[in-house]
Amino acid sequence: MSPKYPEGHVFYRKFKHDFPQITHAEGIYLIAADGRRFIDASGGAIVVNIGHGVEEIGRTMLEQVSRVAYVHAEQFTTGVLEEYAAALAEVIPMPDARFFPLTTGSEANEAAIKLARQIQMLRGQSGRHMIVGRWNSYHGITLGTLAIGGRKAARQRFLPMLREMPHIEPPTCYTCPFGQAYPACDLTCARALERLITEYGPETIAAFIVEPVSGAALGATVPPPDYFPTIRAICDKYGVLLIADEVMCGFGRTGRWCAFEHFGFTPDILTLGKGVAGGVFPLSIMAARGSLVEELARAGQDVAHGGTFSHHAVGAAAGLATLRYVQRNRLVEEAARKGEILGRMLHEKLDDLPYIGNVRGVGLMWGVELVADKARRAPFEPGLDVAHRILDAARDLNLMVYPGRGSFDGTRGDVVMIGPPAIITEDELRIVVDLLADSIRNAVQPLLGQPSGA
Ligand SMILES: Cc1ncc(COP(=O)(O)O)c(C=O)c1O
């Protein structure tokens, strides 16, 4: 039977949907028109880091709208924008950081790769036009970010339209693409960057873009401790700029303001999104070391990126109010503290289940990888769509989690992410983990005995 042609005039992202209508939201709860209360254990797409319905942020935004909502960023500035950037500079540990506010994470990454190209050209390196990405990464939905991203299934139908960019394998120790084990591997995955740069020729590579802690494409995969120092050294050796995409893992989510702080390196360019305004405004940031911006300024060049809604006054007000709320309520520290509790609970409850392959994460960013065959670490057949089955089973129990597919090889592999707002209590964390275990059981047990995808 073909799916029903949808009623109404909204062009939804999915035709086969039965979306509950949410009438309001508070704290960790989404409340539906029919009275159901969903626990938002992933803050949507790992966005609502501070919880829903923070009234003071709404009031600040309204005041800004009443004062001045929009000016064109090539012609004017606003006090709130200056104040916001100064406040960001206090918490984002990049030397003399400069902040270029935009709207979406995809757009911030587009701006980042364009800035990298612009800087390389300024340095007399106009052959450097390629951006190296990683397989099983996600940097956005535009054609530019699909080209650097590594979710094969998402790229497939657009391949003829993409300017293909080189990719290296990610540091997925659980299912190492090289069949090796850390630390005996001597970081083959990181050294692959050097091999690739020398193969293509350093004179062609502008930058390497990477998620310090992987988002949905790899479900909160955390690299080994010496991975990033090795990557940083390789980039420096070959004059390649290092872009950290912290659209998901940044702004306190991992228990540090920036995820790169866990790994002892500093990127040249950083992108933030999602949690920077906690979902109340579509706000993203492209940040750069001051020295890069100075290079542009000294050369008398403007930034080759703009956009009607860049440097938005209401976005800045929303971002500043969110930042102050995070600071006042110590939500970065809370993410670190509660993240440890959440991790412990997840391991205790899930590790021994036959279809749980791996539980990993840091701060309040956790991923659970499902397997059809635990001994062989073999994924389920992609057609079974296990991650989405779990999403549906969780929703039946009024729990919202975030699914990811392709964690094994870009097409196969199912993960479920948990990333609750940092205001969640310990009791609520316990409820989330119990409901998650039930959801996984309800979704996966009927599939046991099905052939694996390996
Ligand atoms: C790591 C990462 N980068 C970029 C993006 C794209 O952000 P947006 O959906 O706001 O364009 C996402 C979104 O999920 C992400 O997780």
Short mmCIF file of C-alpha atoms and ligand atoms in Angstrom, two decimals:
data_model
loop_
_atom_site.label_atom_id
_atom_site.label_comp_id
_atom_site.label_asym_id
_atom_site.label_seq_id
_atom_site.Cartn_x
_atom_site.Cartn_y
_atom_site.Cartn_z
CA MET A 1 0.00 0.00 0.00
CA SER A 2 1.50 3.37 -0.93
CA PRO A 3 1.76 5.93 1.89
CA LYS A 4 -1.13 8.34 2.24
CA TYR A 5 -0.70 11.71 0.52
CA PRO A 6 -0.41 14.03 3.51
CA GLU A 7 -3.16 16.47 4.42
CA GLY A 8 -2.50 20.15 5.11
CA HIS A 9 0.01 22.47 3.51
CA VAL A 10 3.16 21.86 5.51
CA PHE A 11 5.87 20.29 3.36
CA TYR A 12 7.22 17.97 6.05
CA ARG A 13 10.60 16.27 6.01
CA LYS A 14 8.97 12.86 6.09
CA PHE A 15 5.77 11.82 4.35
CA LYS A 16 5.25 8.79 6.57
CA HIS A 17 4.84 10.65 9.81
CA ASP A 18 2.56 10.82 12.77
CA PHE A 19 4.22 13.71 14.56
CA PRO A 20 2.60 14.53 17.90
CA GLN A 21 1.78 18.22 18.09
CA ILE A 22 3.80 19.84 20.86
CA THR A 23 2.00 22.71 22.55
CA HIS A 24 4.61 23.66 25.10
CA ALA A 25 7.89 22.61 26.62
CA GLU A 26 9.54 23.04 29.99
CA GLY A 27 12.81 21.77 31.44
CA ILE A 28 13.43 18.31 29.99
CA TYR A 29 9.79 17.82 28.93
CA LEU A 30 7.91 18.28 25.68
CA ILE A 31 4.16 18.40 26.25
CA ALA A 32 1.81 17.28 23.48
CA ALA A 33 -1.70 18.45 22.64
CA ASP A 34 -3.06 15.07 23.77
CA GLY A 35 -1.41 15.49 27.18
CA ARG A 36 1.58 13.21 26.69
CA ARG A 37 4.81 14.37 28.36
CA PHE A 38 7.92 13.30 26.49
CA ILE A 39 11.30 13.29 28.20
CA ASP A 40 13.58 15.04 25.73
CA ALA A 41 16.69 12.98 26.44
CA SER A 42 18.49 14.25 23.36
CA GLY A 43 17.47 17.92 23.49
CA GLY A 44 16.06 17.36 19.99
CA ALA A 45 19.11 16.93 17.78
CA ILE A 46 21.47 17.56 20.76
CA VAL A 47 20.48 21.21 20.76
CA VAL A 48 18.59 22.11 23.93
CA ASN A 49 21.56 22.08 26.29
CA ILE A 50 19.95 24.33 28.92
CA GLY A 51 16.44 22.89 28.97
CA HIS A 52 13.21 24.10 27.40
CA GLY A 53 11.25 27.21 28.25
CA VAL A 54 13.83 29.43 29.96
CA GLU A 55 11.73 32.57 30.30
CA GLU A 56 14.54 35.05 30.94
CA ILE A 57 16.02 34.21 27.52
CA GLY A 58 12.67 34.82 25.87
CA ARG A 59 12.37 38.18 27.65
CA THR A 60 15.88 39.21 26.56
CA MET A 61 15.07 38.35 22.96
CA LEU A 62 11.80 40.26 23.07
CA GLU A 63 13.56 43.33 24.46
CA GLN A 64 16.10 43.11 21.63
CA VAL A 65 13.35 42.77 19.02
CA SER A 66 11.65 45.84 20.47
CA ARG A 67 14.89 47.85 20.45
CA VAL A 68 16.41 46.77 17.15
CA ALA A 69 16.00 43.34 15.57
CA TYR A 70 17.84 43.61 12.29
CA VAL A 71 20.54 45.69 10.69
CA HIS A 72 22.60 44.74 7.68
CA ALA A 73 25.96 43.41 8.84
CA GLU A 74 27.89 45.17 6.07
CA GLN A 75 26.54 48.54 7.13
CA PHE A 76 25.94 48.54 10.90
CA THR A 77 26.77 46.84 14.14
CA THR A 78 24.97 46.60 17.48
CA GLY A 79 26.13 46.78 21.08
CA VAL A 80 24.69 43.37 21.85
CA LEU A 81 26.83 41.81 19.12
CA GLU A 82 30.01 43.35 20.52
CA GLU A 83 29.08 42.28 24.04
CA TYR A 84 28.28 38.75 22.92
CA ALA A 85 31.60 38.31 21.10
CA ALA A 86 33.51 39.63 24.14
CA ALA A 87 31.65 37.17 26.38
CA LEU A 88 32.41 34.30 24.01
CA ALA A 89 36.09 35.26 23.99
CA GLU A 90 36.16 34.75 27.77
CA VAL A 91 35.10 31.10 27.50
CA ILE A 92 36.30 29.83 24.11
CA PRO A 93 40.00 29.06 24.59
CA MET A 94 41.40 30.10 21.23
CA PRO A 95 44.08 32.79 21.12
CA ASP A 96 42.43 36.19 20.59
CA ALA A 97 39.38 34.46 19.05
CA ARG A 98 37.14 36.35 16.63
CA PHE A 99 33.50 35.28 16.17
CA PHE A 100 31.45 35.39 12.99
CA PRO A 101 27.81 34.62 13.88
CA LEU A 102 25.69 32.84 11.28
CA THR A 103 22.55 30.74 11.35
CA THR A 104 23.10 27.00 10.87
CA GLY A 105 25.93 24.60 11.53
CA SER A 106 26.10 23.81 7.82
CA GLU A 107 26.56 27.49 7.07
CA ALA A 108 29.27 27.89 9.71
CA ASN A 109 31.17 24.98 8.15
CA GLU A 110 30.75 26.46 4.66
CA ALA A 111 32.16 29.72 6.00
CA ALA A 112 35.03 27.86 7.71
CA ILE A 113 36.19 26.04 4.59
CA LYS A 114 35.90 29.23 2.54
CA LEU A 115 37.97 31.10 5.13
CA ALA A 116 40.61 28.35 5.02
CA ARG A 117 40.81 28.68 1.25
CA GLN A 118 40.98 32.46 1.46
CA ILE A 119 43.81 32.35 4.02
CA GLN A 120 45.80 29.86 1.95
CA MET A 121 45.47 32.07 -1.15
CA LEU A 122 46.62 35.06 0.86
CA ARG A 123 49.70 33.07 1.81
CA GLY A 124 50.47 32.59 -1.86
CA GLN A 125 49.17 29.00 -1.79
CA SER A 126 46.42 29.25 -4.38
CA GLY A 127 46.82 25.58 -5.31
CA ARG A 128 45.46 24.63 -1.90
CA HIS A 129 41.79 24.08 -2.71
CA MET A 130 41.02 20.72 -1.12
CA ILE A 131 39.56 20.14 2.32
CA VAL A 132 40.25 16.74 3.83
CA GLY A 133 37.36 15.22 5.78
CA ARG A 134 36.76 11.91 7.50
CA TRP A 135 34.48 9.07 6.55
CA ASN A 136 31.50 8.73 8.89
CA SER A 137 31.54 12.41 9.69
CA TYR A 138 28.76 14.95 9.35
CA HIS A 139 29.27 18.62 8.66
CA GLY A 140 25.92 19.63 7.23
CA ILE A 141 23.34 19.31 4.54
CA THR A 142 24.53 21.77 1.88
CA LEU A 143 26.41 20.55 -1.18
CA GLY A 144 29.71 21.97 0.13
CA THR A 145 29.36 20.27 3.50
CA LEU A 146 28.16 17.02 1.92
CA ALA A 147 31.36 17.01 -0.14
CA ILE A 148 33.56 17.22 2.97
CA GLY A 149 31.25 15.06 5.09
CA GLY A 150 31.54 11.32 5.20
CA ARG A 151 28.04 9.88 5.52
CA LYS A 152 28.01 7.82 2.38
CA ALA A 153 24.26 7.23 2.36
CA ALA A 154 23.50 10.97 2.62
CA ARG A 155 25.96 11.83 -0.19
CA GLN A 156 25.05 9.06 -2.60
CA ARG A 157 22.36 10.68 -4.74
CA PHE A 158 24.19 14.01 -4.93
CA LEU A 159 27.62 12.64 -5.85
CA PRO A 160 27.52 13.91 -9.45
CA MET A 161 26.90 17.40 -8.07
CA LEU A 162 29.72 17.36 -5.50
CA ARG A 163 33.28 18.53 -5.84
CA GLU A 164 34.74 15.33 -4.42
CA MET A 165 37.09 15.92 -1.49
CA PRO A 166 39.57 13.44 0.02
CA HIS A 167 38.66 11.55 3.20
CA ILE A 168 40.50 9.52 5.80
CA GLU A 169 39.11 6.83 8.09
CA PRO A 170 37.89 7.87 11.56
CA PRO A 171 39.37 6.69 14.90
CA THR A 172 36.68 4.10 15.58
CA CYS A 173 38.59 1.76 17.88
CA TYR A 174 35.51 -0.42 18.49
CA THR A 175 35.33 -1.37 14.82
CA CYS A 176 38.77 -0.25 13.66
CA PRO A 177 38.67 0.16 9.86
CA PHE A 178 42.27 -1.12 9.75
CA GLY A 179 41.53 -4.18 11.88
CA GLN A 180 44.06 -3.01 14.47
CA ALA A 181 43.96 -2.35 18.21
CA TYR A 182 44.99 0.75 20.15
CA PRO A 183 47.72 1.48 21.25
CA ALA A 184 49.64 -1.18 19.29
CA CYS A 185 48.24 0.39 16.09
CA ASP A 186 50.44 3.48 16.63
CA LEU A 187 47.48 5.56 15.43
CA THR A 188 47.31 4.32 11.86
CA CYS A 189 44.08 6.35 11.52
CA ALA A 190 45.81 9.66 12.39
CA ARG A 191 48.89 8.88 10.32
CA ALA A 192 46.57 8.29 7.37
CA LEU A 193 46.28 12.09 7.21
CA GLU A 194 50.00 12.46 6.54
CA ARG A 195 49.89 9.71 3.91
CA LEU A 196 46.99 11.41 2.19
CA ILE A 197 48.59 14.87 2.27
CA THR A 198 51.83 13.60 0.77
CA GLU A 199 49.95 11.53 -1.83
CA TYR A 200 47.85 14.49 -3.04
CA GLY A 201 50.68 16.94 -2.45
CA PRO A 202 50.59 19.43 0.43
CA GLU A 203 50.35 22.25 -2.11
CA THR A 204 46.76 21.12 -2.87
CA ILE A 205 45.40 20.80 0.69
CA ALA A 206 43.88 23.83 2.40
CA ALA A 207 42.50 22.30 5.59
CA PHE A 208 41.41 19.24 7.51
CA ILE A 209 37.94 19.35 9.08
CA VAL A 210 37.04 17.11 11.99
CA GLU A 211 34.52 16.64 14.79
CA PRO A 212 36.58 16.32 18.02
CA VAL A 213 33.82 14.12 19.48
CA SER A 214 31.77 12.63 16.68
CA GLY A 215 28.10 13.45 16.29
CA ALA A 216 25.31 11.21 15.07
CA ALA A 217 27.31 9.68 12.22
CA LEU A 218 29.46 7.87 14.78
CA GLY A 219 27.37 8.27 17.92
CA ALA A 220 29.65 10.13 20.35
CA THR A 221 32.86 8.33 19.39
CA VAL A 222 35.76 9.71 21.45
CA PRO A 223 39.24 9.40 19.90
CA PRO A 224 42.27 8.02 21.78
CA PRO A 225 44.14 10.68 23.82
CA ASP A 226 47.09 11.09 21.44
CA TYR A 227 44.96 11.22 18.27
CA PHE A 228 44.58 15.00 18.12
CA PRO A 229 48.11 15.97 19.16
CA THR A 230 49.25 13.76 16.25
CA ILE A 231 46.75 15.35 13.86
CA ARG A 232 47.75 18.87 14.97
CA ALA A 233 51.44 18.09 14.39
CA ILE A 234 50.73 16.73 10.90
CA CYS A 235 48.68 19.80 9.97
CA ASP A 236 51.44 22.12 11.21
CA LYS A 237 54.12 20.18 9.37
CA TYR A 238 52.35 20.60 6.03
CA GLY A 239 50.79 24.05 6.45
CA VAL A 240 47.28 22.58 6.55
CA LEU A 241 44.70 24.51 8.60
CA LEU A 242 42.79 22.54 11.23
CA ILE A 243 39.04 23.14 11.48
CA ALA A 244 37.19 21.73 14.51
CA ASP A 245 33.49 21.23 13.87
CA GLU A 246 31.98 21.52 17.34
CA VAL A 247 28.46 22.22 16.13
CA MET A 248 27.25 19.31 18.24
CA CYS A 249 30.01 18.64 20.76
CA GLY A 250 30.87 22.27 21.59
CA PHE A 251 29.55 24.85 24.00
CA GLY A 252 29.63 22.77 27.16
CA ARG A 253 28.04 19.59 25.86
CA THR A 254 31.05 17.41 26.74
CA GLY A 255 31.69 19.03 30.12
CA ARG A 256 34.19 21.58 28.75
CA TRP A 257 33.33 24.71 26.83
CA CYS A 258 35.03 23.17 23.81
CA ALA A 259 35.50 19.46 23.23
CA PHE A 260 39.02 20.13 21.90
CA GLU A 261 40.02 21.02 25.47
CA HIS A 262 39.83 17.31 26.35
CA PHE A 263 42.49 16.49 23.80
CA GLY A 264 45.16 19.16 24.30
CA PHE A 265 45.04 20.88 20.94
CA THR A 266 43.72 24.16 19.56
CA PRO A 267 42.15 24.40 16.11
CA ASP A 268 42.75 27.28 13.71
CA ILE A 269 39.06 27.60 12.94
CA LEU A 270 36.16 26.43 15.09
CA THR A 271 32.47 26.06 14.32
CA LEU A 272 29.68 26.06 16.89
CA GLY A 273 25.91 25.78 16.47
CA LYS A 274 23.00 23.93 18.04
CA GLY A 275 23.51 24.56 21.78
CA VAL A 276 24.92 28.10 21.46
CA ALA A 277 21.39 29.43 21.66
CA GLY A 278 19.80 26.28 23.06
CA GLY A 279 17.26 26.05 20.23
CA VAL A 280 15.58 29.44 20.75
CA PHE A 281 17.28 30.99 17.70
CA PRO A 282 18.97 29.39 14.67
CA LEU A 283 22.43 30.57 15.67
CA SER A 284 25.85 29.25 14.67
CA ILE A 285 29.35 30.68 14.96
CA MET A 286 32.45 30.47 12.85
CA ALA A 287 35.39 31.38 15.09
CA ALA A 288 39.01 31.89 14.08
CA ARG A 289 42.30 32.55 15.82
CA GLY A 290 42.96 36.28 15.94
CA SER A 291 46.18 35.82 13.97
CA LEU A 292 44.26 34.47 10.96
CA VAL A 293 41.86 37.38 11.01
CA GLU A 294 44.80 39.74 11.29
CA GLU A 295 46.32 38.18 8.15
CA LEU A 296 43.15 39.09 6.25
CA ALA A 297 42.98 42.56 7.71
CA ARG A 298 46.64 43.31 6.99
CA ALA A 299 46.15 42.21 3.38
CA GLY A 300 43.17 44.56 3.14
CA GLN A 301 40.81 41.68 2.36
CA ASP A 302 37.25 41.33 3.55
CA VAL A 303 35.80 37.95 4.48
CA ALA A 304 34.50 36.18 1.39
CA HIS A 305 31.34 35.10 3.16
CA GLY A 306 28.29 36.99 4.33
CA GLY A 307 24.61 36.21 4.29
CA THR A 308 21.51 38.25 4.97
CA PHE A 309 21.21 37.03 8.55
CA SER A 310 24.84 37.00 9.69
CA HIS A 311 25.67 38.96 12.88
CA HIS A 312 21.97 39.09 13.79
CA ALA A 313 21.10 41.29 16.77
CA VAL A 314 18.41 38.96 18.13
CA GLY A 315 20.70 35.98 17.56
CA ALA A 316 23.41 37.76 19.56
CA ALA A 317 20.92 38.56 22.34
CA ALA A 318 19.77 34.93 22.43
CA GLY A 319 23.37 33.66 22.38
CA LEU A 320 24.50 36.08 25.10
CA ALA A 321 21.53 35.27 27.34
CA THR A 322 22.17 31.54 26.84
CA LEU A 323 25.86 31.94 27.64
CA ARG A 324 25.12 33.92 30.82
CA TYR A 325 22.53 31.33 31.87
CA VAL A 326 25.04 28.52 31.35
CA GLN A 327 27.65 30.41 33.40
CA ARG A 328 25.30 31.37 36.23
CA ASN A 329 23.95 27.82 36.57
CA ARG A 330 27.37 26.25 36.07
CA LEU A 331 25.95 24.02 33.34
CA VAL A 332 29.32 23.12 31.83
CA GLU A 333 30.43 21.74 35.19
CA GLU A 334 27.01 20.09 35.53
CA ALA A 335 27.44 18.41 32.13
CA ALA A 336 30.77 16.99 33.30
CA ARG A 337 29.42 15.81 36.65
CA LYS A 338 26.13 14.38 35.38
CA GLY A 339 27.84 12.94 32.35
CA GLU A 340 29.91 10.71 34.58
CA ILE A 341 26.79 9.54 36.34
CA LEU A 342 24.99 8.96 33.04
CA GLY A 343 27.93 7.01 31.63
CA ARG A 344 28.05 4.79 34.70
CA MET A 345 24.32 4.12 34.52
CA LEU A 346 24.43 3.33 30.81
CA HIS A 347 27.30 0.89 31.21
CA GLU A 348 25.64 -0.83 34.17
CA LYS A 349 22.32 -1.21 32.42
CA LEU A 350 23.35 -1.93 28.85
CA ASP A 351 26.82 -3.43 28.59
CA ASP A 352 25.70 -7.02 29.14
CA LEU A 353 22.76 -7.01 26.74
CA PRO A 354 23.48 -9.28 23.77
CA TYR A 355 22.73 -6.65 21.13
CA ILE A 356 24.68 -3.76 22.69
CA GLY A 357 28.08 -3.52 21.07
CA ASN A 358 29.55 -0.41 22.60
CA VAL A 359 28.60 2.38 24.98
CA ARG A 360 30.79 5.49 24.72
CA GLY A 361 30.74 9.20 25.28
CA VAL A 362 31.91 12.12 27.35
CA GLY A 363 30.03 14.74 29.36
CA LEU A 364 26.38 14.66 28.39
CA MET A 365 27.01 13.25 24.93
CA TRP A 366 26.63 9.47 24.82
CA GLY A 367 26.14 6.88 22.11
CA VAL A 368 24.99 3.29 22.19
CA GLU A 369 25.99 1.10 19.25
CA LEU A 370 23.74 -1.84 18.41
CA VAL A 371 25.06 -5.08 16.95
CA ALA A 372 23.46 -8.17 15.46
CA ASP A 373 26.41 -10.31 16.54
CA LYS A 374 28.23 -9.14 19.64
CA ALA A 375 31.20 -11.53 19.35
CA ARG A 376 31.93 -10.45 15.76
CA ARG A 377 30.87 -6.83 16.36
CA ALA A 378 28.69 -7.20 13.26
CA PRO A 379 26.03 -4.58 12.54
CA PHE A 380 22.39 -5.21 11.73
CA GLU A 381 21.25 -5.20 8.12
CA PRO A 382 20.65 -1.54 7.22
CA GLY A 383 17.19 -2.42 5.85
CA LEU A 384 16.06 -3.27 9.39
CA ASP A 385 16.60 0.36 10.35
CA VAL A 386 17.25 -0.61 13.95
CA ALA A 387 18.12 2.92 15.15
CA HIS A 388 14.77 4.26 13.96
CA ARG A 389 12.94 1.27 15.41
CA ILE A 390 14.45 2.21 18.76
CA LEU A 391 13.43 5.84 18.27
CA ASP A 392 9.84 4.68 17.67
CA ALA A 393 9.90 2.25 20.60
CA ALA A 394 11.27 5.00 22.85
CA ARG A 395 8.60 7.43 21.71
CA ASP A 396 5.97 4.84 22.62
CA LEU A 397 7.40 5.11 26.15
CA ASN A 398 7.42 8.94 25.98
CA LEU A 399 11.20 9.10 25.68
CA MET A 400 13.01 11.01 22.92
CA VAL A 401 16.47 9.89 21.82
CA TYR A 402 18.52 10.70 18.70
CA PRO A 403 19.21 7.96 16.13
CA GLY A 404 22.21 7.66 13.86
CA ARG A 405 22.90 5.28 11.01
CA GLY A 406 26.04 4.20 9.18
CA SER A 407 28.35 4.04 12.21
CA PHE A 408 29.97 0.82 10.96
CA ASP A 409 30.94 1.76 7.41
CA GLY A 410 28.81 4.73 6.39
CA THR A 411 25.83 2.59 5.43
CA ARG A 412 25.68 -0.17 8.04
CA GLY A 413 25.70 0.38 11.79
CA ASP A 414 23.05 1.72 14.18
CA VAL A 415 23.58 4.07 17.08
CA VAL A 416 21.30 5.86 19.47
CA MET A 417 22.43 9.07 21.11
CA ILE A 418 21.52 10.42 24.51
CA GLY A 419 22.27 14.07 25.16
CA PRO A 420 19.86 15.52 27.72
CA PRO A 421 19.78 19.14 28.84
CA ALA A 422 22.34 19.74 31.60
CA ILE A 423 19.57 20.69 34.06
CA ILE A 424 18.42 17.06 34.19
CA THR A 425 18.44 15.56 37.70
CA GLU A 426 20.06 12.32 38.76
CA ASP A 427 16.63 10.71 39.30
CA GLU A 428 15.59 11.73 35.82
CA LEU A 429 18.80 10.28 34.41
CA ARG A 430 17.89 6.96 36.03
CA ILE A 431 14.42 7.08 34.43
CA VAL A 432 15.97 7.88 31.02
CA VAL A 433 18.37 4.95 31.20
CA ASP A 434 15.64 2.52 32.34
CA LEU A 435 13.30 3.66 29.57
CA LEU A 436 16.11 3.47 27.03
CA ALA A 437 16.91 -0.11 28.01
CA ASP A 438 13.21 -1.02 27.69
CA SER A 439 12.97 0.73 24.30
CA ILE A 440 16.01 -1.10 22.97
CA ARG A 441 14.67 -4.41 24.25
CA ASN A 442 11.23 -3.78 22.73
CA ALA A 443 12.71 -2.79 19.38
CA VAL A 444 15.52 -5.30 19.05
CA GLN A 445 14.34 -8.51 20.66
CA PRO A 446 11.83 -9.27 17.86
CA LEU A 447 14.75 -9.04 15.40
CA LEU A 448 17.10 -11.48 17.08
CA GLY A 449 18.12 -14.31 14.82
CA GLN A 450 17.88 -12.06 11.77
CA PRO A 451 20.97 -12.15 9.54
CA SER A 452 23.63 -9.56 10.36
CA GLY A 453 24.86 -6.99 7.90
CA ALA A 454 28.50 -8.18 8.04
C1 LIG B 1 28.86 17.95 13.84
C2 LIG B 1 27.82 18.67 13.04
N1 LIG B 1 28.21 19.58 12.15
C3 LIG B 1 27.32 20.27 11.42
C4 LIG B 1 25.97 20.04 11.55
C5 LIG B 1 25.00 20.81 10.70
O1 LIG B 1 24.30 21.73 11.47
P1 LIG B 1 22.90 22.29 10.96
O2 LIG B 1 21.95 21.15 10.94
O3 LIG B 1 22.55 23.35 11.95
O4 LIG B 1 23.13 22.86 9.60
C6 LIG B 1 25.51 19.10 12.48
C7 LIG B 1 24.08 18.83 12.62
O5 LIG B 1 23.65 17.82 13.12
C8 LIG B 1 26.47 18.40 13.25
O6 LIG B 1 26.10 17.48 14.15
#
